[in-house]
Coordinates of C-alpha atoms and ligand atoms in Angstrom, one line a residue:
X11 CA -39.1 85.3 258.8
X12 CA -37.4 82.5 260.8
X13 CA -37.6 79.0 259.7
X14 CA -40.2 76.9 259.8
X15 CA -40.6 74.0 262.6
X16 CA -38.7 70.5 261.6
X17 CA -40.7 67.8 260.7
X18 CA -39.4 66.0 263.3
X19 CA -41.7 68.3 266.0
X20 CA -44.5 67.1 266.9
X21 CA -46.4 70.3 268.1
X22 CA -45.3 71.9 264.6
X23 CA -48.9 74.1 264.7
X24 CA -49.6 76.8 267.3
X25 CA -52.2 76.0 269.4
X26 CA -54.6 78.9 270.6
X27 CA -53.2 79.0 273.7
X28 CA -49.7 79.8 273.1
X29 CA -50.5 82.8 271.2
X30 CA -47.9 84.9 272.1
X31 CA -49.1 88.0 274.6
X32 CA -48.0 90.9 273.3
X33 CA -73.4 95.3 248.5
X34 CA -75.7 93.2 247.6
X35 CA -74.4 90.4 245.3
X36 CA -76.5 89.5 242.0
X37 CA -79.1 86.3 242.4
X38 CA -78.2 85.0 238.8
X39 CA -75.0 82.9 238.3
X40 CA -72.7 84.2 235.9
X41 CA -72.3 83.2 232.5
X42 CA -69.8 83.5 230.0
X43 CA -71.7 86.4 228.0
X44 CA -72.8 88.6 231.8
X45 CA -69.5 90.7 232.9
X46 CA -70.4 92.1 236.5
X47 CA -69.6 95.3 235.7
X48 CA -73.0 96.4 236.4
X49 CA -72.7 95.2 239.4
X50 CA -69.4 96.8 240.5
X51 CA -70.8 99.7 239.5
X52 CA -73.8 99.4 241.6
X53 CA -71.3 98.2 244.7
X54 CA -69.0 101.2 244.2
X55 CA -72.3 103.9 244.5
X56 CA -73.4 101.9 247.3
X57 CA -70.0 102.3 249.0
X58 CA -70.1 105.9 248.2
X59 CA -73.5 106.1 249.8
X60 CA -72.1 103.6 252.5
X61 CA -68.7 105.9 253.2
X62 CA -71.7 109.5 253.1
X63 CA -73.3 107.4 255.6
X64 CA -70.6 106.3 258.1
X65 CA -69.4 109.2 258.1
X66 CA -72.9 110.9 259.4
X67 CA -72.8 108.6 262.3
X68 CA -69.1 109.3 262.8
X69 CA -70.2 112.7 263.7
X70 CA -73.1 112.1 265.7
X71 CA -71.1 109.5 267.7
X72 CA -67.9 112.0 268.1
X73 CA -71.1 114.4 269.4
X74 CA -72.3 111.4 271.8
X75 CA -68.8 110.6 273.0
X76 CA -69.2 111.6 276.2
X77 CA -72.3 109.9 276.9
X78 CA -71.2 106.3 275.6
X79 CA -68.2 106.7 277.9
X80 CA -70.4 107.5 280.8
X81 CA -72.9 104.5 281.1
X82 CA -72.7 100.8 280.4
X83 CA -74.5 100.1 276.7
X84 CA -75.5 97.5 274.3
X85 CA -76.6 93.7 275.5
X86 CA -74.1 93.1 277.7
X87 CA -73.8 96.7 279.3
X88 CA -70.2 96.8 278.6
X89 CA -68.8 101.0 278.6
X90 CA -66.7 101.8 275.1
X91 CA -64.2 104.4 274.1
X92 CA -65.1 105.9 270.8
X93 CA -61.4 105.7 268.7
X94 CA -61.3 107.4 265.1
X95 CA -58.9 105.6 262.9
X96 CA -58.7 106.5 259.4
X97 CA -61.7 108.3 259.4
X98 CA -63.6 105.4 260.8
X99 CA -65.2 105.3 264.7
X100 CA -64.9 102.3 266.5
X101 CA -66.5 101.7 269.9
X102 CA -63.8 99.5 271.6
X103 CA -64.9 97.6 275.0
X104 CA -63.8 99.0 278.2
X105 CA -60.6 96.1 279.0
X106 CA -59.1 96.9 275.6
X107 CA -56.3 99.2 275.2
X108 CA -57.4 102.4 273.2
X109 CA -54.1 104.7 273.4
X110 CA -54.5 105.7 269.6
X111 CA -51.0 105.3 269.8
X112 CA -51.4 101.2 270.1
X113 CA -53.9 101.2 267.5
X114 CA -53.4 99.7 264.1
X115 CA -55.3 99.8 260.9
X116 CA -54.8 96.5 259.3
X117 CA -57.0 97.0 256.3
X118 CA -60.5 97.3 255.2
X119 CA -62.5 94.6 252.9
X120 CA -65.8 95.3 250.9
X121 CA -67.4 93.9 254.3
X122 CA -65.6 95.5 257.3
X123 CA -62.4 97.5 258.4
X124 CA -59.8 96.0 260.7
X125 CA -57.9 97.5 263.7
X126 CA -54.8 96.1 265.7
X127 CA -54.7 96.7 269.7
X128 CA -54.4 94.6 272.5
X129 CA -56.3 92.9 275.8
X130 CA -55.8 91.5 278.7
X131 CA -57.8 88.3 278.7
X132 CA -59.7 85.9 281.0
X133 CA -56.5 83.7 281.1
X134 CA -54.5 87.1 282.3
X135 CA -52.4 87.3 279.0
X136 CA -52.7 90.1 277.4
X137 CA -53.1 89.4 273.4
X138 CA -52.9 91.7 270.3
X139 CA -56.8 91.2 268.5
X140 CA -58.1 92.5 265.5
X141 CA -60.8 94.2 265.9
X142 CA -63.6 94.2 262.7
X143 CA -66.4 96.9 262.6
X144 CA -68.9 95.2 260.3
X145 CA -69.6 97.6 257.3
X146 CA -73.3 98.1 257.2
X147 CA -74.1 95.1 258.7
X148 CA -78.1 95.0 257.7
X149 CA -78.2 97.2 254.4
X150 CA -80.1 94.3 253.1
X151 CA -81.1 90.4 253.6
X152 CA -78.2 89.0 251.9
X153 CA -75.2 91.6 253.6
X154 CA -76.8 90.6 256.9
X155 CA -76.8 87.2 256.2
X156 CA -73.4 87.5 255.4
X157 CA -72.6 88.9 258.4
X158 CA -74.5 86.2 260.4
X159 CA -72.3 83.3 258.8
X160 CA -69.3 84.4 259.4
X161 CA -70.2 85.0 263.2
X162 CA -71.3 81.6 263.2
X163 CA -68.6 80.1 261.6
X164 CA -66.2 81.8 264.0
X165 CA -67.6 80.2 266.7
X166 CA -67.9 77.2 265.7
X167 CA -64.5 76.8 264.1
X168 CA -61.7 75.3 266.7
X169 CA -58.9 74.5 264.8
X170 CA -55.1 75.9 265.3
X171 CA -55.0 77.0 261.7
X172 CA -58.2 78.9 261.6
X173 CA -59.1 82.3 263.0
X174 CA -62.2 82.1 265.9
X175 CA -64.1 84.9 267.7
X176 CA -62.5 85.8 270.9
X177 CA -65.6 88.7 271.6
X178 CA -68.6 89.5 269.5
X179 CA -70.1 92.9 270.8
X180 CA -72.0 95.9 269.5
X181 CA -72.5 99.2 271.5
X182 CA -76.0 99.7 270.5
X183 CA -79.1 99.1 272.3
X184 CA -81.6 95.9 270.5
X185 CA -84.1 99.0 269.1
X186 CA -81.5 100.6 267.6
X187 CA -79.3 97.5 266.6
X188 CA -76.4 98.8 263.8
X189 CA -73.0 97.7 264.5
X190 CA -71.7 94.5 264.7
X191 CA -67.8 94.3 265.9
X192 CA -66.0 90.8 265.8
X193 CA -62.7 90.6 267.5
X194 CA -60.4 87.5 266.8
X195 CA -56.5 87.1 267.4
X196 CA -54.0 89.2 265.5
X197 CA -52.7 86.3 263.2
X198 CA -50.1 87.6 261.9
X199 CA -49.3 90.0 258.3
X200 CA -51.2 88.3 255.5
X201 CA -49.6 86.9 253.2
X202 CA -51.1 89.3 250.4
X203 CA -48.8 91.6 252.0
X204 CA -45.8 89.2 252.2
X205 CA -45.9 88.3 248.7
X206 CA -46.5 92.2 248.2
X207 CA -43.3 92.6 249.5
X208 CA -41.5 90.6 248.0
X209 CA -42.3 91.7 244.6
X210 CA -42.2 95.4 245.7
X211 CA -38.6 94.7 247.4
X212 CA -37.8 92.2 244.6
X213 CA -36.5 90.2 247.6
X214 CA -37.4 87.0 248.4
X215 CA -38.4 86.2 252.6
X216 CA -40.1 82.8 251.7
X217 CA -37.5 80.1 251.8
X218 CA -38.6 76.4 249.9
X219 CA -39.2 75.0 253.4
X220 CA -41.5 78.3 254.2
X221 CA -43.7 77.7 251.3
X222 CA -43.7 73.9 251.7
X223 CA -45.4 74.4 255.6
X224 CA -47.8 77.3 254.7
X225 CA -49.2 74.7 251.7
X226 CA -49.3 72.1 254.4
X227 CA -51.0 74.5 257.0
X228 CA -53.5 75.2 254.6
X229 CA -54.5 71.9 253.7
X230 CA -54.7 70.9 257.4
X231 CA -57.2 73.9 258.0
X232 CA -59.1 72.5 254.7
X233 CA -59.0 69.2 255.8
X234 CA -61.1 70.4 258.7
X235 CA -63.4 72.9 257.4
X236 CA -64.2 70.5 254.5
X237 CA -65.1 67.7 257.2
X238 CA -67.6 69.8 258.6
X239 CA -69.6 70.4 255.2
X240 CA -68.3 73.8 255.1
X241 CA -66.6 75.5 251.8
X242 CA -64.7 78.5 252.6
X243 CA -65.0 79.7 249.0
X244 CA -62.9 82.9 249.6
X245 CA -59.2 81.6 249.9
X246 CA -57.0 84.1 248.6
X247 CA -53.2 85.4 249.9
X248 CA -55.4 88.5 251.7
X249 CA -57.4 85.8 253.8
X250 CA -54.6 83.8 254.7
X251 CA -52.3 85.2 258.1
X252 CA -48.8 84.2 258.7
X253 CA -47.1 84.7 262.5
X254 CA -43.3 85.7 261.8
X255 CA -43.1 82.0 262.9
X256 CA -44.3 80.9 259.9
X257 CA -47.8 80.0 262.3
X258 CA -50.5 80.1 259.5
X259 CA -54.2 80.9 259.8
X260 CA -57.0 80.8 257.8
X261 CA -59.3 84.2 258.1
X262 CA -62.4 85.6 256.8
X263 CA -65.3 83.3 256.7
X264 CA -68.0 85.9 255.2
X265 CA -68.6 83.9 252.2
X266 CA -68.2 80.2 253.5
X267 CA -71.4 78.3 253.3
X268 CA -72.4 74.8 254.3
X269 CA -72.6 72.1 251.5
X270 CA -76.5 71.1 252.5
X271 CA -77.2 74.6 251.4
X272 CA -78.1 74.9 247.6
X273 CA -78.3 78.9 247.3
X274 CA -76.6 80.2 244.8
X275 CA -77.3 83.8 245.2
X276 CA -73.3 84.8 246.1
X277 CA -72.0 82.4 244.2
X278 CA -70.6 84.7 241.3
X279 CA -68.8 86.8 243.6
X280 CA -67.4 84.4 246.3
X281 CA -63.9 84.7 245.7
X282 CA -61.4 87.1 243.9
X283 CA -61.5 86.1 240.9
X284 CA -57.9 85.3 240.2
X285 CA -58.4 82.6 242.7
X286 CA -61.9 81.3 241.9
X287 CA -62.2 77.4 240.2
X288 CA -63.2 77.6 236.8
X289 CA -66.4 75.7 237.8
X290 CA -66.9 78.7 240.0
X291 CA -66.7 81.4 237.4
X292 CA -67.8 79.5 234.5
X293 CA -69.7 76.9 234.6
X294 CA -72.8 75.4 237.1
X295 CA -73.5 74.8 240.6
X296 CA -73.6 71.0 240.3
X297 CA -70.5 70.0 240.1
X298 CA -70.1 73.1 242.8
X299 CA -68.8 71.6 245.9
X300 CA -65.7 72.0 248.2
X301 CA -63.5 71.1 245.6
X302 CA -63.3 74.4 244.5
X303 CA -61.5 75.3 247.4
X304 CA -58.1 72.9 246.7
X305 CA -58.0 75.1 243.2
X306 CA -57.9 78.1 245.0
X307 CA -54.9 76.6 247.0
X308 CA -53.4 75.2 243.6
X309 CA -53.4 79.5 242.1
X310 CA -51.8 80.1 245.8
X311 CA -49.0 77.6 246.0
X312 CA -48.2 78.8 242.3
X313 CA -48.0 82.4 243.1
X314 CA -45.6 81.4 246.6
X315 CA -43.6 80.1 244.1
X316 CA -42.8 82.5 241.5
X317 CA -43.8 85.3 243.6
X318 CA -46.7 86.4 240.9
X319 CA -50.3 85.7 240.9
X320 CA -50.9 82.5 238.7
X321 CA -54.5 83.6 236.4
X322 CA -54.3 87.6 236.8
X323 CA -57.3 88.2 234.4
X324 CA -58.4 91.6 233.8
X325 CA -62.0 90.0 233.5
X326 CA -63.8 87.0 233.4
X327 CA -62.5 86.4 229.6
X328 CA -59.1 86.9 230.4
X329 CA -59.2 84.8 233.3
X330 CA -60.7 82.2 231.0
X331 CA -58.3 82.4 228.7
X332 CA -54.9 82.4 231.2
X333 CA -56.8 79.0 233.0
X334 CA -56.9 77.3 229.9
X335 CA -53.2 78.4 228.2
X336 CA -52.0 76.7 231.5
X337 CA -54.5 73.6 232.0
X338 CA -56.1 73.4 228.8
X339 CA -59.1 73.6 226.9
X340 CA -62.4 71.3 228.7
X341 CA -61.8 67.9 227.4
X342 CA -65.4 66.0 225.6
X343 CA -66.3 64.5 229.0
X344 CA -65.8 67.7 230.8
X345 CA -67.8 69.4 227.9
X346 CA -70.7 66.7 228.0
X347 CA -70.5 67.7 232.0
X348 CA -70.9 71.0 230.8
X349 CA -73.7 70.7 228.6
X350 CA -75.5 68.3 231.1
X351 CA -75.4 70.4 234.3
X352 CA -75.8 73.7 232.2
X353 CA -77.3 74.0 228.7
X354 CA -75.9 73.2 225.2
X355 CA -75.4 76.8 224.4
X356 CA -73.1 77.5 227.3
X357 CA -70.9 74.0 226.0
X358 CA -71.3 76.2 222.3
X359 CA -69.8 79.5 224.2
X360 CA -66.8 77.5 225.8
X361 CA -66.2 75.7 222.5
X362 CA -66.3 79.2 220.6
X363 CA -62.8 80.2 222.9
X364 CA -59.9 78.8 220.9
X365 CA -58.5 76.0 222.6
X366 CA -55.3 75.2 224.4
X367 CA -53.5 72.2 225.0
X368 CA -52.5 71.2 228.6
X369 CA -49.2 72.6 229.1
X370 CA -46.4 70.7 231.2
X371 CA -46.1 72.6 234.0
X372 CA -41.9 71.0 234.7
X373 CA -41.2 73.7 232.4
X374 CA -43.5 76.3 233.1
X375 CA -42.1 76.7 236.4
X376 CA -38.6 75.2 235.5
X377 CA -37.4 78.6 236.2
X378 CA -38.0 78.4 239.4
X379 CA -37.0 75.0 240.0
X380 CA -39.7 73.4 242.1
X381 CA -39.2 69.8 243.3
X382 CA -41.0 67.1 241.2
X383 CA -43.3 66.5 244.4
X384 CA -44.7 70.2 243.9
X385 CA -45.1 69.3 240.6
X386 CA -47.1 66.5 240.9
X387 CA -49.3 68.3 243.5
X388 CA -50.0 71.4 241.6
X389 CA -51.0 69.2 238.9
X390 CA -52.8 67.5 240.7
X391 CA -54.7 71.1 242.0
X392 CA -54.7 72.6 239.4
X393 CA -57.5 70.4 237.0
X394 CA -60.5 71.8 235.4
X395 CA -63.1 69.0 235.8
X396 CA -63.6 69.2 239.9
X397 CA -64.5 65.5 240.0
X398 CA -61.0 64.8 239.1
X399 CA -59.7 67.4 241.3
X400 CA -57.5 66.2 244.2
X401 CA -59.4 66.2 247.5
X402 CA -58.4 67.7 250.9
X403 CA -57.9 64.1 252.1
X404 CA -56.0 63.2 249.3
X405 CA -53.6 65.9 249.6
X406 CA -52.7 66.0 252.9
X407 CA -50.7 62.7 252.4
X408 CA -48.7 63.9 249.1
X409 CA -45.5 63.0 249.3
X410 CA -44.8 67.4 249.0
X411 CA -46.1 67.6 252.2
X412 CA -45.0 64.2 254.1
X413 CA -41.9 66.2 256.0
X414 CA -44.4 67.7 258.0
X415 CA -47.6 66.1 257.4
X416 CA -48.5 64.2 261.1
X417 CA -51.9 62.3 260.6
X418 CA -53.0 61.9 264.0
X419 CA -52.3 65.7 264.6
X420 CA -54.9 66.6 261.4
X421 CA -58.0 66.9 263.0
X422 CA -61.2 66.5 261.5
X423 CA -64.3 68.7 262.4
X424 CA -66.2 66.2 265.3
X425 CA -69.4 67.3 263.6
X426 CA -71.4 68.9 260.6
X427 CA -71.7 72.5 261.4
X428 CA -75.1 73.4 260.9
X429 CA -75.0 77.3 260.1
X430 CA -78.8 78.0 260.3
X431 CA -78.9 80.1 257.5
X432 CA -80.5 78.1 254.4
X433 CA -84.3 79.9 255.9
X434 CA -85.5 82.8 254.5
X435 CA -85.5 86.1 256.7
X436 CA -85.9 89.3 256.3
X437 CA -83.5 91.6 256.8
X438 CA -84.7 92.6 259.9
X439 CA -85.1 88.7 261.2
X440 CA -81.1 88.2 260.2
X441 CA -80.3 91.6 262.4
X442 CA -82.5 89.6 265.2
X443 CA -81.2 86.5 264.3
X444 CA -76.9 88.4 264.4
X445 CA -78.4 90.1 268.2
X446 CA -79.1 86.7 269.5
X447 CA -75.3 85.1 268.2
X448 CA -73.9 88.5 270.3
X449 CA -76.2 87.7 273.4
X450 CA -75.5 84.0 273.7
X451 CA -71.7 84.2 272.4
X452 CA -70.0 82.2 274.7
X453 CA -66.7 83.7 275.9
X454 CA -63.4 81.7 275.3
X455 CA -60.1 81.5 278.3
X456 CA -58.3 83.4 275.7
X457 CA -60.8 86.3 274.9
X458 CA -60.2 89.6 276.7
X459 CA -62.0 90.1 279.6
X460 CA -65.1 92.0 280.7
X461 CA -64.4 94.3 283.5
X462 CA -66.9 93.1 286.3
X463 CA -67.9 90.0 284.7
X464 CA -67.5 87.9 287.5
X465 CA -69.5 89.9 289.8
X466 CA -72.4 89.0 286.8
Ligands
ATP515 N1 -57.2 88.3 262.9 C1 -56.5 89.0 262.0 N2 -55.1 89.0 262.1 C2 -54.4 89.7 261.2 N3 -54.9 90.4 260.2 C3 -56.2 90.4 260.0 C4 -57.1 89.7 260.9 N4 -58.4 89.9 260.5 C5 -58.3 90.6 259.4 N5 -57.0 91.0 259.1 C6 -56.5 91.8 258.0 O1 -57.4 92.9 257.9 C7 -57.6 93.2 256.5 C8 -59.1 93.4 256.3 O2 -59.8 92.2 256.6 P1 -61.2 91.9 256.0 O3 -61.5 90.5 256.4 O4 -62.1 92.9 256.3 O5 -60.8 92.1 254.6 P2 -60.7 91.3 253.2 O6 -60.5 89.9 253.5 O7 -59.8 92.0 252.4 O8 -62.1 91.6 252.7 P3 -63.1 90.9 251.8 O9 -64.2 90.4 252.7 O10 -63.6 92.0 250.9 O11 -62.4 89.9 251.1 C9 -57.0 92.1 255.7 O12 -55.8 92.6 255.1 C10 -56.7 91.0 256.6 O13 -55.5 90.4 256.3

């Protein structure tokens, strides 16, 4: 990985256009006494059902190959290739390069798989895309309405260090609606897999200055996303995409949600867990709001540090138990929070796990010799009660990040995104409601281009 930009550049982010060319969640909030395993068990028959399921159509599309190829389908009457990778058909758009040899599988989520390939786009560059095949988009209410945030959201996010829909297509006709494909720029190797790495190799690739800008990069996104009332709720390493430039973006925004919107119903299963805020995992929605997001990047600038996840829990206990060996125990006004926003016996089941003293985390980490400004910000991330939790605003102008930190180049969000989702619908209205996004998307200069679509 080469170095990352001086502080003394002023276009130290990539901006889109210099890209170079080449299971249904539970509806009650967990508590301390409710493992999901019940749940994982009911998500891992459903994928099994799911995978039975996929691979049905996988046969009857192989079976219809020849037809898809031969006239112009879904809304837009684009023609698609049919390309099996891993086991899994994707319909790629006519304009797309589909040599199996040029496709990559970049990984699979409990939501969709991922393929590399390239385009040739509206601006005539030709850029590598990922390509997502939703995984049963409309199984039921919530899955769809999954799948209809996170094509909002990628619309309406435009931010250098955050992933946004260059196509949104499906090959099906409206009466037989089923699969939703979202295409956005290839970011990059997440950082899951660089940190991967570097254990597996026992080798380290991220310098002090690398980890210093892909905090800062992350913040910047944050700062923008939590300007327009959105949380992203999900950020993890495996969401998180880094260019070999060290160019950082933020991916993945099944599971964001707008603050205005109170529904809880995903809330117990909006991040992996070794990144989730304690008010996330333990305690109530109240005190829920996008502050659960700078804790998630507290766990992540840990683990780019020492190169091991920060709270690996085996379950929610465990995870319980690592938080508070390194933060400590809930303090009396963070219990009487507890007890206020939740019930007394929940402040009785926190008080019943032995308690911990806040640990200095200069020697924790003394090992691996962090500067006293990562310190101080960590610390500063890294707090149980949320309302005393360092905001996005806050952090951005740490001293850790002032060597790159540029504040007219940290956009804010010019408005509130409103994600039309809080209504109820049915799980065929949300399939109406994800047709409509894929008729009216509006194509971008750097999305890949439509053969014909000028003569439309
Ligand atoms: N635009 C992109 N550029 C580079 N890699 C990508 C891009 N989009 C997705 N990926 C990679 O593809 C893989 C699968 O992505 P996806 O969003 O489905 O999975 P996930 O985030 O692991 O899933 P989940 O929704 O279960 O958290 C991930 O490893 C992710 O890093």
């Amino acid at each position: 990985m080469s170095s990352p930009p001086s502080s003394s550049s002023c276009s130290h982010v990539r901006r889109h256009e210099d890209v170079p060319t080449p299971s249904a969640p539970p509806s009650k909030r967990l508590n301390m006494s409710c493992e999901p395993s019940t749940w994982l068990q009911q998500q891992e028959q459903q994928r099994n059902v799911t995978a039975e399921m996929e691979q049905q159509r996988n046969e009857k599309a192989e079976e219809e190959e020849e037809d898809v190829l031969s006239k112009p389908r879904g809304p837009h009457k684009r023609r698609f290739t049919h390309v099996m990778v891993r086991n899994i058909t994707y319909a790629i758009p006519e304009g797309y390069d589909v040599d199996e040899g040029n496709i990559e599988y970049l990984g699979g989520g409990s939501f969709g798989n991922v393929v590399k390939t390239s385009a040739v786009c509206r601006d005539g560059m030709r850029r590598w895309v990922a390509i997502k095949k939703m995984r049963e988009p409309f199984y039921d209410p919530l899955h769809a309405r999954r799948i209809f945030r996170e094509i909002k959201l990628l619309q309406l996010m435009r931010h250098d260090n955050i992933i946004c829909a260059l196509d949104i297509y499906t090959p099906d006709e409206e009466n037989d609606f089923r699969d939703v494909y979202v295409v956005t720029e290839f970011a990059g190797r997440s950082l899951y897999r660089i940190l991967k790495q570097q254990r597996d190799y026992g080798r380290r690739v991220l310098t002090e200055e690398h980890i210093k800008f892909i905090i800062y990069q992350i913040i910047r996104a944050l700062k923008y996303i939590h300007s327009a009332n959105i949380i992203h709720r999900d950020l993890k390493p495996g969401n998180i995409a880094l260019t070999d430039d060290c160019d950082l973006m933020v991916l993945d925004f099944g599971l964001a949600r707008s603050l205005e919107n109170k529904d809880t119903s995903l809330t117990q299963y909006v991040q992996t867990r070794w990144y989730r805020s304690p008010e996330v995992i333990y305690w109530k929605i109240d005190s829920y709001t996008n502050l659960a997001d700078m804790w998630s990047v507290g766990c992540i600038a840990a683990e780019l540090l020492t190169g091991d996840p920060l709270f690996p829990g085996d379950d929610v206990n465990a995870q319980y138990q690592k938080i508070t060996q390194l933060c400590g125990s809930p303090d009396e006004e963070l219990l009487q929070k507890i007890e206020n926003d939740n019930s007394s016996a929940m402040k009785a089941v926190i008080q019943s796990y032995p308690s911990h003293e806040r640990r200095d985390f200069r020697e924790v980490f003394a090992d691996h010799h962090p500067s006293d400004d990562f310190i101080d910000l960590i610390e500063k991330l890294l707090v149980l009660d949320p309302e005393k939790r360092i905001t996005v605003e806050e952090a951005i102008q740490h001293p850790y990040l002032a060597d790159f930190s540029l504040p007219d180049d940290e956009p804010r969000a010019d408005h509130i995104f409103d994600l039309d989702d809080s209504q109820k619908r049915t799980r065929s209205e949300w399939r109406d409601a994800v047709w409509k996004e894929i008729v009216d998307y509006n194509r971008l200069n750097s999305s890949p281009i439509v053969p014909g679509e000028a003569d439309r």
